[in-house]
Tab-separated table of C-alpha atoms in Angstrom:
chain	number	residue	atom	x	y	z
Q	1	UNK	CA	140.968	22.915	193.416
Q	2	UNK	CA	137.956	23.608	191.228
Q	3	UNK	CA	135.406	24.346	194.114
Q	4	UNK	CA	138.188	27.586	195.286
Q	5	UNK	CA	138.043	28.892	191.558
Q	6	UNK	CA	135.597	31.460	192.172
Q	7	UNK	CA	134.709	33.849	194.877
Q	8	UNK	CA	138.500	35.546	194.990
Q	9	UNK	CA	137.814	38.687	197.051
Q	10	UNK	CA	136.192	35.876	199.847
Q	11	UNK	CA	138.227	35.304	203.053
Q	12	UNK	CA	139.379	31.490	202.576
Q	13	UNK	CA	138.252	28.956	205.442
Q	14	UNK	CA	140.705	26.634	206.940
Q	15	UNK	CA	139.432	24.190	204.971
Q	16	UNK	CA	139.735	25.759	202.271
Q	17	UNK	CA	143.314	26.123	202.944
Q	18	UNK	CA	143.913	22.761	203.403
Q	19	UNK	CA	142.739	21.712	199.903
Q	20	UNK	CA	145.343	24.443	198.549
Q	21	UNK	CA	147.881	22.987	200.766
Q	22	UNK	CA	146.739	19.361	200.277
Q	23	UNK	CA	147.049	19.969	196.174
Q	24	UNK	CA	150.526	21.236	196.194
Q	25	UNK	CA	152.156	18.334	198.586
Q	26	UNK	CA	150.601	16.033	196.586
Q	27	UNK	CA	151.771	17.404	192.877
Q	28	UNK	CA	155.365	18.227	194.520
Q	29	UNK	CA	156.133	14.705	195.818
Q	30	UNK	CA	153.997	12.624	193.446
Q	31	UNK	CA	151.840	10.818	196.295
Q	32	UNK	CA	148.781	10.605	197.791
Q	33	UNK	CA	148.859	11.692	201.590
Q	34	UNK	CA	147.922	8.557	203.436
Q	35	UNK	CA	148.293	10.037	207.127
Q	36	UNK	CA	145.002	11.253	208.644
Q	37	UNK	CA	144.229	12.775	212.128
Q	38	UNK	CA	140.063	13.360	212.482
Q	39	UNK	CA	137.718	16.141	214.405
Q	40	UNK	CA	134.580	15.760	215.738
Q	41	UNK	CA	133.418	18.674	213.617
Q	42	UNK	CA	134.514	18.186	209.900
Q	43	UNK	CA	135.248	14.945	207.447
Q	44	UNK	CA	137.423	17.167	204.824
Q	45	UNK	CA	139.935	14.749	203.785
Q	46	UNK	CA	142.262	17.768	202.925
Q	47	UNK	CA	141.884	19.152	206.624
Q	48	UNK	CA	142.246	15.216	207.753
Q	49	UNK	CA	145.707	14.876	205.680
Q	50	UNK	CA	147.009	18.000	206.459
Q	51	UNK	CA	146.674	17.446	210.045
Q	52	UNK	CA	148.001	13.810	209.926
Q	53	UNK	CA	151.269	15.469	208.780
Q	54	UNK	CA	151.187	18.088	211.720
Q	55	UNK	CA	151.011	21.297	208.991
Q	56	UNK	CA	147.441	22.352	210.915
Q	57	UNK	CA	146.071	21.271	214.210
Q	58	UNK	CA	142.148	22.179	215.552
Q	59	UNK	CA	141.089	23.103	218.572
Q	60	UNK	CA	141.898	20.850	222.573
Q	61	UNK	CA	138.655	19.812	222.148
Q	62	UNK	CA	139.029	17.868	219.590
Q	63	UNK	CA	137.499	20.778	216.908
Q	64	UNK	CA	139.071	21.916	214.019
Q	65	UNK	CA	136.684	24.650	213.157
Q	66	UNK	CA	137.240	24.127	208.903
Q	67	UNK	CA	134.920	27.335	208.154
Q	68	UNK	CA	136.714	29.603	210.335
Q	69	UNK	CA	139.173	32.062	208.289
Q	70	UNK	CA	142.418	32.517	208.413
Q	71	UNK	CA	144.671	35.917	209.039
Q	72	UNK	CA	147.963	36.649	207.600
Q	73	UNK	CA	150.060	35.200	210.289
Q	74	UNK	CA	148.050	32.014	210.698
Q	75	UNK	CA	148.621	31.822	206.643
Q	76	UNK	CA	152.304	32.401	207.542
Q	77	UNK	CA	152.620	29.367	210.181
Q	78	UNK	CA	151.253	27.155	208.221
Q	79	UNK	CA	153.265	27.668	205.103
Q	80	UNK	CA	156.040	26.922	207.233
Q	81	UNK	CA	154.810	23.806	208.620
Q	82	UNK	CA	153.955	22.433	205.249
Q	83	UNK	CA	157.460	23.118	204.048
Q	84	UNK	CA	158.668	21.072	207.284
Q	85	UNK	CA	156.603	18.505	205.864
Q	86	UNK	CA	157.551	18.368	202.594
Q	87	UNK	CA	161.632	18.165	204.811
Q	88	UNK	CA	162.444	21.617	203.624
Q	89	UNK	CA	163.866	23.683	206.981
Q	90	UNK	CA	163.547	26.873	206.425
Q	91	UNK	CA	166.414	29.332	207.888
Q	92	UNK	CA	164.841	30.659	211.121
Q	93	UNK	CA	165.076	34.851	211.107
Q	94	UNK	CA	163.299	37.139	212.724
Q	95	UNK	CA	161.100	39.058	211.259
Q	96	UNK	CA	162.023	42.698	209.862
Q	97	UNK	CA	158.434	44.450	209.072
Q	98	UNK	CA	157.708	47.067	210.952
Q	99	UNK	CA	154.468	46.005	212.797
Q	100	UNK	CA	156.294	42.910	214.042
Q	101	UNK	CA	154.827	43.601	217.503
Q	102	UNK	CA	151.354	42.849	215.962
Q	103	UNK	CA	152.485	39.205	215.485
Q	104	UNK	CA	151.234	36.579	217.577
Q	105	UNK	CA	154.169	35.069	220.168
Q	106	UNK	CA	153.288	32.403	218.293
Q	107	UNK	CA	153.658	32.612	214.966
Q	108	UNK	CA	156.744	35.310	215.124
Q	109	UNK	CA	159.476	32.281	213.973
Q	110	UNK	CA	156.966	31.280	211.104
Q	111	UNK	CA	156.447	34.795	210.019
Q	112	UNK	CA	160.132	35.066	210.078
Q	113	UNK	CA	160.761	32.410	207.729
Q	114	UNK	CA	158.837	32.626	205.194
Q	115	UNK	CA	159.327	36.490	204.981
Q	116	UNK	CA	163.520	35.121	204.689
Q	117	UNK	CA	162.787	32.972	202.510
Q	118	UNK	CA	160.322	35.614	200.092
Q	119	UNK	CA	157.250	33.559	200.263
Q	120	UNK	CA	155.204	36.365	202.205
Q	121	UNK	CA	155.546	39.972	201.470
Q	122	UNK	CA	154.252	43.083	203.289
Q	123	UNK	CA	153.228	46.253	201.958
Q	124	UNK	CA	154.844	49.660	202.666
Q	125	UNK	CA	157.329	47.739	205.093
Q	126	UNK	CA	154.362	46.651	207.331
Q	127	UNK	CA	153.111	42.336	207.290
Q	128	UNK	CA	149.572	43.237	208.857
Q	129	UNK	CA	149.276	39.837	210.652
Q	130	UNK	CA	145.720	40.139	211.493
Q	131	UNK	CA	144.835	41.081	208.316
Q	132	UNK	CA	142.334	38.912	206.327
Q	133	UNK	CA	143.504	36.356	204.276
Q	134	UNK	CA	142.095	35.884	200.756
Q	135	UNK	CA	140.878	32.886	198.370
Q	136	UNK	CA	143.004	35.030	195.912
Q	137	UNK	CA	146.048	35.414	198.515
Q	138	UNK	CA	145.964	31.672	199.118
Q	139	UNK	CA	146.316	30.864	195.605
Q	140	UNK	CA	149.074	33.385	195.263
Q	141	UNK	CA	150.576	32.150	198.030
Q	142	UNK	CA	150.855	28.292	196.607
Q	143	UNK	CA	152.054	29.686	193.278
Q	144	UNK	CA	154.482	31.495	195.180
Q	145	UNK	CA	155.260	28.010	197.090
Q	146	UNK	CA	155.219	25.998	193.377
Q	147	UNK	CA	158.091	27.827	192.328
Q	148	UNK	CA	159.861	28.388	195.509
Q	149	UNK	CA	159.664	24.259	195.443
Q	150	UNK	CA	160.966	24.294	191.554
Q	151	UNK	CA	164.291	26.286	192.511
């Protein structure tokens, strides 16, 4: 999206994310996402899509909170639940990087996945799950997904 084309080095919002996400279901399958699923606290129609097909979810409150950021492992989950949208399973594994306690109970099978499947690296064997997460990493990320998707 042309709004995310600046401002690389800036940790990307969850809505941001969305839009990323959002672009690439849309180019890969050729149709406009039709299923919504609203919060009380944001309109974004790529945060509203991407939520009507289950690949983020907000808050029990009914929040999404679309200018929070994302960390690695959140970026990791959610990769994973937009492949299961787009009917791609991907091969559950656990995850082999060394700081694999750091990870979040619950995003150790997403982590897992896409690290099998070579959509997330590490660096120097470690995943750093609560590391930040990038405008330029997202974009990586769904270039990295593009071609996974061409294979």
């Amino acid at each position: 999206p042309l709004k995310l084309q600046n401002q690389y080095t800036s940790d990307i919002t969850r809505a941001e994310f969305c839009a990323l996400a959002a672009a690439i279901y849309e180019a890969h399958t050729g149709k406009t996402i039709t299923e919504r699923k609203t919060f009380t606290d944001t309109d974004d129609p790529n945060v509203e899509k991407m939520a009507g097909l289950g690949v983020v979810t907000g808050g029990g409150d009914g929040t999404f909170d679309p200018n929070g950021t994302f960390n690695r492992e959140m970026a990791a989950v959610l990769l994973a639940n937009l492949l299961k949208a787009l009917d791609i399973e991907l091969e559950k594994s656990e995850t082999t990087f060394a700081d694999r306690g750091a990870v979040s109970g619950w995003a150790l099978e997403g982590v897992g996945q896409v690290q099998k499947a070579g959509l997330i690296q590490g660096s120097g064997g470690n995943f750093n799950p609560k590391g930040k997460f990038t405008r330029e990493a997202g974009i990586m990320l769904m270039l990295n997904l593009w071609d996974y998707l061409k294979k």
